[in-house]
Tab-separated table of C-alpha atoms and ligand atoms in Angstrom:
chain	number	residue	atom	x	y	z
P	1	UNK	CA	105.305	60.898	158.774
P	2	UNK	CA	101.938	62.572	160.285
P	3	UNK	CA	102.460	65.563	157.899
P	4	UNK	CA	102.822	62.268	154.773
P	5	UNK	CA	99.612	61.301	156.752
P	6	UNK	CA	97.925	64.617	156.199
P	7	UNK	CA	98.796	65.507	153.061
P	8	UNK	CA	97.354	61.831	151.622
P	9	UNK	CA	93.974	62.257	153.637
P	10	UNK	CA	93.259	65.706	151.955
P	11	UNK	CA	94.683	64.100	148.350
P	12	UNK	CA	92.070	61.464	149.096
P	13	UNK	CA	89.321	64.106	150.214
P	14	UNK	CA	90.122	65.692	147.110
P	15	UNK	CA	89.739	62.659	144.887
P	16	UNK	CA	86.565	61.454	146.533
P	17	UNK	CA	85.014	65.085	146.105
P	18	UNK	CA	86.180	64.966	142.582
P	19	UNK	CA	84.434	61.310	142.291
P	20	UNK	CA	81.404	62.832	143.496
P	21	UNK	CA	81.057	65.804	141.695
P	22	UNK	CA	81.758	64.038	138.521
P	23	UNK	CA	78.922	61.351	139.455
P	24	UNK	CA	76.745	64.213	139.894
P	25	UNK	CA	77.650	65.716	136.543
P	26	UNK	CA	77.014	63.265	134.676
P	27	UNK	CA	73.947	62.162	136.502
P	28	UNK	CA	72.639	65.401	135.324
P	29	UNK	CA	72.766	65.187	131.795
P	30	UNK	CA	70.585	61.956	131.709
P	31	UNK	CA	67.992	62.977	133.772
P	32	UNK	CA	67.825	66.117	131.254
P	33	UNK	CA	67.521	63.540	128.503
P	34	UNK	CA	65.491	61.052	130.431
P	35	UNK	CA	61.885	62.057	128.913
P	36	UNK	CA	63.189	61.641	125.696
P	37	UNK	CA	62.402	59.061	122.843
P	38	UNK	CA	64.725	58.202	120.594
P	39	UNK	CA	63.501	60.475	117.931
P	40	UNK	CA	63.576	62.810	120.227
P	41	UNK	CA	67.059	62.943	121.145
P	42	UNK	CA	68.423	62.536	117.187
P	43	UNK	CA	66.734	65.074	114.685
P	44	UNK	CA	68.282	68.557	114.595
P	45	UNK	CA	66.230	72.042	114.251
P	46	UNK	CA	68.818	73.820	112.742
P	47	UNK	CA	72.470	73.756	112.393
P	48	UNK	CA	73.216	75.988	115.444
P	49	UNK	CA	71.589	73.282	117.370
P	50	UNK	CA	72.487	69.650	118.219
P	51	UNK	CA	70.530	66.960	119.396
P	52	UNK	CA	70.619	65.895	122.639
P	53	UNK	CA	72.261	62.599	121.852
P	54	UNK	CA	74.940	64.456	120.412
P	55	UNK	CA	75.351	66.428	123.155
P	56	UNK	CA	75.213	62.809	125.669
P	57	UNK	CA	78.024	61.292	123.224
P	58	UNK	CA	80.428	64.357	122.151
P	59	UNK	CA	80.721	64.800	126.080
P	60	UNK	CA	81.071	61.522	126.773
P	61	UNK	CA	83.771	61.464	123.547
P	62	UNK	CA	85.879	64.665	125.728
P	63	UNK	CA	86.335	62.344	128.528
P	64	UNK	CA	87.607	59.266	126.272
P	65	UNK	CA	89.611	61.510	124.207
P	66	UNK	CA	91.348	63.937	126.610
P	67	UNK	CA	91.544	62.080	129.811
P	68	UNK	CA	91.476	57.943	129.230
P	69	UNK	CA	92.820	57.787	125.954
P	70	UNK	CA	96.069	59.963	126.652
P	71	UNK	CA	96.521	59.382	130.172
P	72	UNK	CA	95.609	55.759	131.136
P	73	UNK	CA	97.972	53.288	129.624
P	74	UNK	CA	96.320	50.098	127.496
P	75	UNK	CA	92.657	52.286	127.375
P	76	UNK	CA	91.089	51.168	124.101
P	77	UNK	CA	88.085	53.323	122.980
P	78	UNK	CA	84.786	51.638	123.833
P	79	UNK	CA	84.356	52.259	119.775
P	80	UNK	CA	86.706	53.429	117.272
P	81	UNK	CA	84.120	54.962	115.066
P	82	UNK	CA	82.688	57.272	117.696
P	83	UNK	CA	85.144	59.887	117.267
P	84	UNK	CA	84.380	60.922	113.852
P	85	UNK	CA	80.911	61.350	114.848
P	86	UNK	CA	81.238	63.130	118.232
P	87	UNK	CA	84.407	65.386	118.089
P	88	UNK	CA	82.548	68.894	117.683
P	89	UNK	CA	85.593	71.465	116.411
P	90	UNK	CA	88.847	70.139	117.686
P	91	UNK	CA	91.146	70.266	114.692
P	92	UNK	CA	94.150	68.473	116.270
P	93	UNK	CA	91.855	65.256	116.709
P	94	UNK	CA	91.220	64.836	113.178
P	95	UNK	CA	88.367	64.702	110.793
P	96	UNK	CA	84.306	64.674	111.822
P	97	UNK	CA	81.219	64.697	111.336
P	98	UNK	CA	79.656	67.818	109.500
P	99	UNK	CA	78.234	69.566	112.088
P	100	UNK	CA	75.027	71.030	110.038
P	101	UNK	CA	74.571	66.505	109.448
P	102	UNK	CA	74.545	65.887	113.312
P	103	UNK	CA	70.948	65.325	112.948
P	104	UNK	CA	71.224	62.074	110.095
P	105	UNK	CA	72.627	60.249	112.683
P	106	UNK	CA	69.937	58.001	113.740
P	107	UNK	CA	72.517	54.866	115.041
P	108	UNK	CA	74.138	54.278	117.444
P	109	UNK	CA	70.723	54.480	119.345
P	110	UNK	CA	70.466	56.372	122.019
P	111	UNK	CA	70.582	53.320	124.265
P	112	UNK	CA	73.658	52.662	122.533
P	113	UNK	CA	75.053	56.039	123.582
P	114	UNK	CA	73.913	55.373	126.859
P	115	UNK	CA	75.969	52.448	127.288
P	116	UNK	CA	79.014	53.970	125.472
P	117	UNK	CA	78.562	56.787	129.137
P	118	UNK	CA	78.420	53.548	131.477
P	119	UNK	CA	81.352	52.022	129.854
P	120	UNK	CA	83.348	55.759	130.173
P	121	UNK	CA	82.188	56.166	133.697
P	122	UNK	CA	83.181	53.228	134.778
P	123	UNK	CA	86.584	53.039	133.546
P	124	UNK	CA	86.974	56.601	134.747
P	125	UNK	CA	86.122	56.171	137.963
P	126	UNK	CA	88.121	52.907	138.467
P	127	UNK	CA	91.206	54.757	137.646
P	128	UNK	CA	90.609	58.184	138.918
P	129	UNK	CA	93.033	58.525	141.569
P	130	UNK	CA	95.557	58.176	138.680
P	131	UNK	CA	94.121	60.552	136.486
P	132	UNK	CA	94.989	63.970	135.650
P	133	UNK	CA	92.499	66.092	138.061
P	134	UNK	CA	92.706	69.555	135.990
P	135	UNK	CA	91.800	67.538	133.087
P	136	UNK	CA	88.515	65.658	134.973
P	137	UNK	CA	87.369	68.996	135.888
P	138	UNK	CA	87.696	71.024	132.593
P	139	UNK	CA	85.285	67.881	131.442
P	140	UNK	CA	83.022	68.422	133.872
P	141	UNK	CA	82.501	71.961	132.597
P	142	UNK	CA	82.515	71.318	129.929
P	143	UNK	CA	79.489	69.072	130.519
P	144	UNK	CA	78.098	71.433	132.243
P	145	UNK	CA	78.167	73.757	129.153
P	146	UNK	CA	76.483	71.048	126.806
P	147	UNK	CA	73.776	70.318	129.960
P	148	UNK	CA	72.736	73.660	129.286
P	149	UNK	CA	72.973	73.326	125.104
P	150	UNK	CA	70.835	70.885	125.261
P	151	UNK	CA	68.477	72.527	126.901
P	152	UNK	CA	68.623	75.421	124.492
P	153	UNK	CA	68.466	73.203	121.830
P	154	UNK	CA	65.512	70.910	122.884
P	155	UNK	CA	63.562	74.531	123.010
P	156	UNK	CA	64.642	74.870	119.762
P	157	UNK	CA	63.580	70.899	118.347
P	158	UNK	CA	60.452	71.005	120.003
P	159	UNK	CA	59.561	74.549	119.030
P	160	UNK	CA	59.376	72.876	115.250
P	161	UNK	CA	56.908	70.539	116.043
P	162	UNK	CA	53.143	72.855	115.396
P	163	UNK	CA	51.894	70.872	118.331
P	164	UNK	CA	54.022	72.862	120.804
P	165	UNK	CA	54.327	70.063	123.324
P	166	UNK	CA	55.473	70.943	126.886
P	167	UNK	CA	58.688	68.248	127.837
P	168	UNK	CA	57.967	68.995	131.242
P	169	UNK	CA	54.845	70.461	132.526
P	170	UNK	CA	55.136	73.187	134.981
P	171	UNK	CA	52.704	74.781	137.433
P	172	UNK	CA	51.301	78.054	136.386
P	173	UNK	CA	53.120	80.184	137.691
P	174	UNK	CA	50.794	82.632	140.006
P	175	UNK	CA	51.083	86.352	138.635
P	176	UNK	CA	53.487	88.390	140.276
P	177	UNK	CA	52.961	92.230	140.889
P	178	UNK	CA	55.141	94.314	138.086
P	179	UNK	CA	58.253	94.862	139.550
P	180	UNK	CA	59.435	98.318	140.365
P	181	UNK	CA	59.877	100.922	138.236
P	182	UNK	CA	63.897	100.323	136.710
P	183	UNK	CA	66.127	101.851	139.203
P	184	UNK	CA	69.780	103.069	138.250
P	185	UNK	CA	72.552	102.103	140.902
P	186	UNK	CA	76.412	103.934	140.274
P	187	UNK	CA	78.932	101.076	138.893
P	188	UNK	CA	83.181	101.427	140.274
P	189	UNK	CA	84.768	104.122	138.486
P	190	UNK	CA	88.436	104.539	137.550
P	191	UNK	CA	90.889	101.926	137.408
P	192	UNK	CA	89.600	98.188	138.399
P	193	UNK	CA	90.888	94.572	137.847
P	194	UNK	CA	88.991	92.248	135.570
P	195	UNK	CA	89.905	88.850	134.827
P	196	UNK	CA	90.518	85.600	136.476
P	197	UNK	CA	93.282	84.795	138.811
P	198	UNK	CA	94.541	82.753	141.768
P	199	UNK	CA	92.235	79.309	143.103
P	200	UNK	CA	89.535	77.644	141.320
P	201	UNK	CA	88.854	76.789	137.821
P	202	UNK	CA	88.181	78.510	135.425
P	203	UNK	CA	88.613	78.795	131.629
P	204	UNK	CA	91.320	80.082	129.727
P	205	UNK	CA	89.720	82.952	128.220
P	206	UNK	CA	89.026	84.302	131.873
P	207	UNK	CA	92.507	85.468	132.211
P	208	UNK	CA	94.984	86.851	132.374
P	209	UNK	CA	93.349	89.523	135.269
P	210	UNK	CA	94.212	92.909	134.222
P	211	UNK	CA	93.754	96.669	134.612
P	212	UNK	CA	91.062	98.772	132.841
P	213	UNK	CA	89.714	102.053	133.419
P	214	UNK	CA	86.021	102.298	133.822
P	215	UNK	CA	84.474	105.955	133.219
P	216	UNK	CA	81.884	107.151	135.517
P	217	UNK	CA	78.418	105.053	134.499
P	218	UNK	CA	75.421	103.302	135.892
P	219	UNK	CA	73.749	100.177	135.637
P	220	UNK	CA	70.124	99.148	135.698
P	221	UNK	CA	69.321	96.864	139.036
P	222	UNK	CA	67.185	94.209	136.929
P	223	UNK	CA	67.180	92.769	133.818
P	224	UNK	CA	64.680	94.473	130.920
P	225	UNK	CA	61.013	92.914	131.108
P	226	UNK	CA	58.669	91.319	128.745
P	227	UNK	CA	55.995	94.338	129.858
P	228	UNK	CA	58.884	96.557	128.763
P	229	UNK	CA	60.025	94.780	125.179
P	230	UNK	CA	56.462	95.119	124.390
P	231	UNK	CA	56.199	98.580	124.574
P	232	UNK	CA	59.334	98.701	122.758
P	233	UNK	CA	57.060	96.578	120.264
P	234	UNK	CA	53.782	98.539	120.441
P	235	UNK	CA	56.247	101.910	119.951
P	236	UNK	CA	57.333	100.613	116.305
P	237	UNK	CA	60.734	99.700	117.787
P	238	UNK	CA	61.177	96.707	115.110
P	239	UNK	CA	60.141	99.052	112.571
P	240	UNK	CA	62.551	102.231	112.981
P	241	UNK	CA	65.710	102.074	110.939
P	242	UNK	CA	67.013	104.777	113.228
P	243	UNK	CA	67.485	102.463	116.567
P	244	UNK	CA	69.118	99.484	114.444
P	245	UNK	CA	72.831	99.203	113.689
P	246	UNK	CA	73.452	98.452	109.908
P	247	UNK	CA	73.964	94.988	110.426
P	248	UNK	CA	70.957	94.416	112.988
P	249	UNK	CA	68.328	96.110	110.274
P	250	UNK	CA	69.768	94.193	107.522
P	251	UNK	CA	68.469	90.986	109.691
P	252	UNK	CA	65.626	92.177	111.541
P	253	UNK	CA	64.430	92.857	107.407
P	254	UNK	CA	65.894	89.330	106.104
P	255	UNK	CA	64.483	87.174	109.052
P	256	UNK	CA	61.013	89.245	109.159
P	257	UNK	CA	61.760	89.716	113.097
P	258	UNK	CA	58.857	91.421	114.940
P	259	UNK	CA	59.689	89.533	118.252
P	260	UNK	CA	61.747	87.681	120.482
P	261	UNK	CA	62.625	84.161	119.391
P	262	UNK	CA	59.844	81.586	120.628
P	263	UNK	CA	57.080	84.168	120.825
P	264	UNK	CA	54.144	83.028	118.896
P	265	UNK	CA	50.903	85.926	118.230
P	266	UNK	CA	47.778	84.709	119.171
P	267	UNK	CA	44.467	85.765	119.751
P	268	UNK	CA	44.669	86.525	123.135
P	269	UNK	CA	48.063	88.116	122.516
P	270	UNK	CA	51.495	87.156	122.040
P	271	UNK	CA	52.310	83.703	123.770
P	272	UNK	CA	56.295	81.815	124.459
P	273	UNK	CA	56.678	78.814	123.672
P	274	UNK	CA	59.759	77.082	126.398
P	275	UNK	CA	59.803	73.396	127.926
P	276	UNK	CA	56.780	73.380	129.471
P	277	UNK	CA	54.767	74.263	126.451
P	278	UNK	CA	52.634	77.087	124.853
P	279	UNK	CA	52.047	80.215	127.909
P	280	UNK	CA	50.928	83.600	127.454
P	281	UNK	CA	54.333	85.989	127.698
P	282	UNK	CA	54.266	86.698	131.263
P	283	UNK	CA	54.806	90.722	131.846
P	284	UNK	CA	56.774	90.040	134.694
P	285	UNK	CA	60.005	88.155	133.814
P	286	UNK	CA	62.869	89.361	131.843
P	287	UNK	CA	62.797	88.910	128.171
P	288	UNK	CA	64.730	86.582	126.651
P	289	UNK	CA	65.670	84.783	123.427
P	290	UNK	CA	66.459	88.453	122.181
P	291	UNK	CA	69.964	88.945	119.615
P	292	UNK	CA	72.620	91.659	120.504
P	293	UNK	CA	70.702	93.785	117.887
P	294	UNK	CA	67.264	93.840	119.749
P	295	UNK	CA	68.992	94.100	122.779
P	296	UNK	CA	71.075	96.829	121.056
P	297	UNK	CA	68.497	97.992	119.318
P	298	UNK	CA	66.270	98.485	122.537
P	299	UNK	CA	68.888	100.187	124.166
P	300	UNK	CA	68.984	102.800	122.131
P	301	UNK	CA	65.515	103.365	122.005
P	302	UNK	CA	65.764	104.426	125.808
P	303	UNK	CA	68.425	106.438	125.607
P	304	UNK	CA	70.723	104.051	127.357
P	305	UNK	CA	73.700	101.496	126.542
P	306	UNK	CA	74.754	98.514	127.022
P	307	UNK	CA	77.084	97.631	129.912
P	308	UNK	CA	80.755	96.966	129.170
P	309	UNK	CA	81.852	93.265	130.186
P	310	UNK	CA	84.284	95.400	132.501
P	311	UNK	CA	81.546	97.433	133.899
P	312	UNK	CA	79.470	93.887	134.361
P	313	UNK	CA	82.593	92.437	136.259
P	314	UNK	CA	83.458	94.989	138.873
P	315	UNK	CA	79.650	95.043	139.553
P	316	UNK	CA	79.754	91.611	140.135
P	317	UNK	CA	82.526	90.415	141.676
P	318	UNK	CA	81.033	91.106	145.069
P	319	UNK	CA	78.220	89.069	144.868
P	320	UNK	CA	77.473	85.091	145.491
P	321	UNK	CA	77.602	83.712	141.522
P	322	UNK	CA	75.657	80.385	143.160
P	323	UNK	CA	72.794	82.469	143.873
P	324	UNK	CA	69.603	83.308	141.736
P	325	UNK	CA	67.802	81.428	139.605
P	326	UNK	CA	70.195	78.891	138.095
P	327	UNK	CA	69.745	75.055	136.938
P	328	UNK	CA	69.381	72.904	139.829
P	329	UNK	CA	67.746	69.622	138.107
P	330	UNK	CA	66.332	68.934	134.747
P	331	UNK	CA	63.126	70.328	134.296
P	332	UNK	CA	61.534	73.433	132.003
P	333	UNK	CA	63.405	75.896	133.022
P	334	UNK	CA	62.108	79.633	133.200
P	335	UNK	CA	63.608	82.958	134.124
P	336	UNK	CA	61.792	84.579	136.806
P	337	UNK	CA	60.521	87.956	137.479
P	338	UNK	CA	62.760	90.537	139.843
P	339	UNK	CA	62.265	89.510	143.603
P	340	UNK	CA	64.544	93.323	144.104
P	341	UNK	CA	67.952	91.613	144.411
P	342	UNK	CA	70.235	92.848	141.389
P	343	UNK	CA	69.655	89.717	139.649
P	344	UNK	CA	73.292	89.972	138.091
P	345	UNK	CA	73.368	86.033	137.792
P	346	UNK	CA	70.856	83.660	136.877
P	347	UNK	CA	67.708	84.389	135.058
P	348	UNK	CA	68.956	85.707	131.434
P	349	UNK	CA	72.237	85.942	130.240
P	350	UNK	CA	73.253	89.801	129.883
P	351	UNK	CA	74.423	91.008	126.104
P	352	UNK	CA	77.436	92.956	127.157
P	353	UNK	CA	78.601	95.954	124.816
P	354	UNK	CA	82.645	94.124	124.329
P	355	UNK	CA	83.011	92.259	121.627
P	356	UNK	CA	84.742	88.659	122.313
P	357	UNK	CA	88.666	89.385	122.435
P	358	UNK	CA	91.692	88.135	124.075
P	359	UNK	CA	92.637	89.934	126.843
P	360	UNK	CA	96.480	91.621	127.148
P	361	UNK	CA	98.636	88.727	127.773
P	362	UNK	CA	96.501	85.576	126.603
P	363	UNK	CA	97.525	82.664	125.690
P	364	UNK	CA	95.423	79.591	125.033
P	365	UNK	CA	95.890	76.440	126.958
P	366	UNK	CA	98.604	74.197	125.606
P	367	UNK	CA	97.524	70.953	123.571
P	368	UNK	CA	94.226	70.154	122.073
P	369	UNK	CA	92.245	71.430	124.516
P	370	UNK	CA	93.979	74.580	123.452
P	371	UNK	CA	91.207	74.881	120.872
P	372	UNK	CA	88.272	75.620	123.542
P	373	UNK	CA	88.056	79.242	123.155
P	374	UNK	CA	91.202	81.337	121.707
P	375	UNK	CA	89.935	79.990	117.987
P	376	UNK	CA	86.350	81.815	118.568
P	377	UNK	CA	87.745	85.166	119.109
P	378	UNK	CA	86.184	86.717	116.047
P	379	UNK	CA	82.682	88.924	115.263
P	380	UNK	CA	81.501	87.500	118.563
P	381	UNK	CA	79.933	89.497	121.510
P	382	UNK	CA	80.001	88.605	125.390
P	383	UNK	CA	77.321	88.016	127.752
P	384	UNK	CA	77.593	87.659	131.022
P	385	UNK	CA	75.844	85.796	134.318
P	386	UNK	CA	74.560	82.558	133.670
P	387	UNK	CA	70.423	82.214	133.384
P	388	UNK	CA	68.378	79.802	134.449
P	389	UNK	CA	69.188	77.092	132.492
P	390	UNK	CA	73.104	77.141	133.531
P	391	UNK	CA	73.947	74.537	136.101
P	392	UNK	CA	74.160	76.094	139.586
P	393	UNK	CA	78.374	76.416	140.721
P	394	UNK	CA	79.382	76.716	137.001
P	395	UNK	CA	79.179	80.433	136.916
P	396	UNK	CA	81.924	83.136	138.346
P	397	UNK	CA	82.150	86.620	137.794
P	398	UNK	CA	85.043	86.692	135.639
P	399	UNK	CA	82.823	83.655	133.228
P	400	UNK	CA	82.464	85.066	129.674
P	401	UNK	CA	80.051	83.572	127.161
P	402	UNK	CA	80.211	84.477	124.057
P	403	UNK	CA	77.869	84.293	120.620
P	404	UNK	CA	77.089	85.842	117.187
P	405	UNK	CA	75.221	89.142	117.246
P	406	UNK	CA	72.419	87.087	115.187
P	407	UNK	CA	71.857	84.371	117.681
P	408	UNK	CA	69.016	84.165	120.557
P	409	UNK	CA	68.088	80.823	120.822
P	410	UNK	CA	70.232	80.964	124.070
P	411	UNK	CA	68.327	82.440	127.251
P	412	UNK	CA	69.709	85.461	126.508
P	413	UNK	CA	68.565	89.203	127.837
P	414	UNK	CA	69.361	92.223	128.414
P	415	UNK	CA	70.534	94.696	131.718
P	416	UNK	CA	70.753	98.979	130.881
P	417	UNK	CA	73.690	100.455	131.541
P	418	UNK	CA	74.286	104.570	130.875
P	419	UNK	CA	77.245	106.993	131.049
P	420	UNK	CA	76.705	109.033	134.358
F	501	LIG	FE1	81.887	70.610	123.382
């Protein structure tokens, strides 16, 4: 009977952490969107982007779906209608919303959407001793993903308006010496395990953990800088053919690219624009809002490489993935300049060289939530780390992100790596 007695006082520690985490979670997301208006929160940039209201309802729609509607018996959605406008790609629940049209969706109100999260939180939490933990937590995650979309994308919404306007205003940041010249540090060599395995979540495409060989190789001990990209600038670097793959030059000539994403020339030189407005690019901090084909592209240009997601992970796995500079509360977030730690996580996310592929022995999860990640699997690269606008604790070293060599309106950078 004591062990009985045991075993239901950790089930109920486990349940009340749970409670609490997903409190937190969701918490979270509204204070991101809490210095919204309305308009705010609805129009959409582009179609890579959604607006934050989408991102506060399709969450909120995961949770309804996936957990309350098949797993608590009698649950009747708070309204039927929501799920053709807030299912993002999952096939197996049916039609939806075009996603490039997110943006015409001007009602329910935000306060509407609001009250749809009450109504989900509330029923969740009544009933979430009886509900499927695994489930609660891929959610949460999953939220934790979208907290970090929608600060991506309110870079991007605001960025249209020729006003610049800061969401948050930030101090001024005092300037920091230039870090130290970029020092090379020897990465595992021969034959290492990758992959996720054992205690914890994590998502499907983590696993199965498996052998690869790594060949001898360095990596760089911080992240590329702004001082750096510009020289990489100043040197022609968006001009030569000969340091673009084919597919990089064709864009860099088709989008007129002679920068990273958000930077705006002015007359007192080239400024970012981020959530707290308008700053001069500070020569410190690592660049970011750079493709695969700048980051590529600059690469080669130093004679160096790109790490391999392998290389990334065996480097990694030592280290704490809470640390760094990773999301803590809503607010304009920023990646900061090299305080001499390695910097592996938080800051920038890190273009890897691997392209996005299964690895040997994958299989997606069963169901609809099946659809998460296997389906993506095509022309897409990894990056790895987190950056600073990834909720703190979602990160691990075996986490792979994943996006299309074009894209950089993610905080996305760049670490050298070079055969040895
Ligand atoms: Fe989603």
């Amino acid at each position: 009977m004591a062990t009985n007695a045991r075993a239901e006082g950790h089930r109920m520690e486990r349940r009340e952490a749970l409670a609490a985490h997903y409190r937190a979670v969701r918490a979270l997301s509204l204070a991101i969107a809490a210095p919204l208006a309305d308009s705010d929160a609805t129009i959409q940039p582009m179609p890579d982007a959604s607006p934050a209201k989408w991102h506060l309802a399709h969450t909120t729609w995961f949770f309804e779906t996936f957990v309350l509607r098949d797993h608590l018996p009698g649950y009747r959605a708070h309204d039927e209608s929501y799920a053709f406008l807030f299912n993002s790609y999952y096939e197996g629940e049916g039609d939806r919303h075009p996603r490039a049209r997110r943006g015409m969706i001007t009602r329910p109100s935000l306060d509407e959407v609001r009250a749809w999260r009450a109504a989900v939180d509330e029923a969740l939490l009544a009933e979430i001793d009886h509900l499927p933990a695994d489930l609660i937590t891929l959610g949460l995650n999953h939220e934790q993903q979208h907290q970090e979309l929608m600060l991506m994308d309110l870079t991007a919404t605001f960025f249209e308006n020729p006003l610049r306007p800061a969401v948050w205003k930030a101090e001024t940041a005092a300037p920091a010496a230039m870090p130290a010249p970029l020092g090379w540090r020897d990465g595992r060599e021969g034959l290492v395990e990758i992959g996720h395995e054992g205690g914890g979540f994590a998502f499907d495409n983590e696993g199965p953990r498996h052998k690869v060989w790594l060949h001898r190789h360095q990596l760089a001990d911080r992240p590329v800088t702004n001082a750096e990209w510009q020289a990489f600038m100043a040197h022609g670097g968006y001009a030569d053919p000969l340091l673009w793959l084919s597919d990089g030059w064709a864009w860099v000539q088709a989008e007129k690219v002679e920068a990273p994403l958000y930077w705006v020339k002015s007359e007192g030189g080239w400024q970012r624009f981020a959530l707290d407005g308008l700053r001069p690019v500070n020569p410190v901090e690592p660049v970011c809002h750079i493709s695969y084909y700048e980051a590529d592209a600059y690469a080669r240009w130093v004679g160096a490489r790109l790490p391999t997601e392998a290389e990334w992970e065996a480097a990694a796995e030592e280290l704490d993935p809470a640390a760094g500079n990773q999301l803590d509360a809503a607010g304009a977030v920023r990646p900061l300049p090299s305080d001499g730690s390695v910097q592996l996580f938080g800051d920038v996310w890190e273009w890897t060289g691997s392209a996005y592929l299964p690895y040997p022995g994958f299989r997606p999860a069963e169901g609809a939530v099946g659809e998460y990640n296997g389906k993506f699997m095509i022309s897409q690269m990894v990056l790895r780390g987190g950056c600073c606008a990834t909720p703190r604790g979602h990160v691990r070293p075996s986490y792979r992100n994943f996006f299309y060599p074009h894209q950089r309106w993610m905080y996305s950078g760049l670490r050298l790596a070079r055969d040895a």
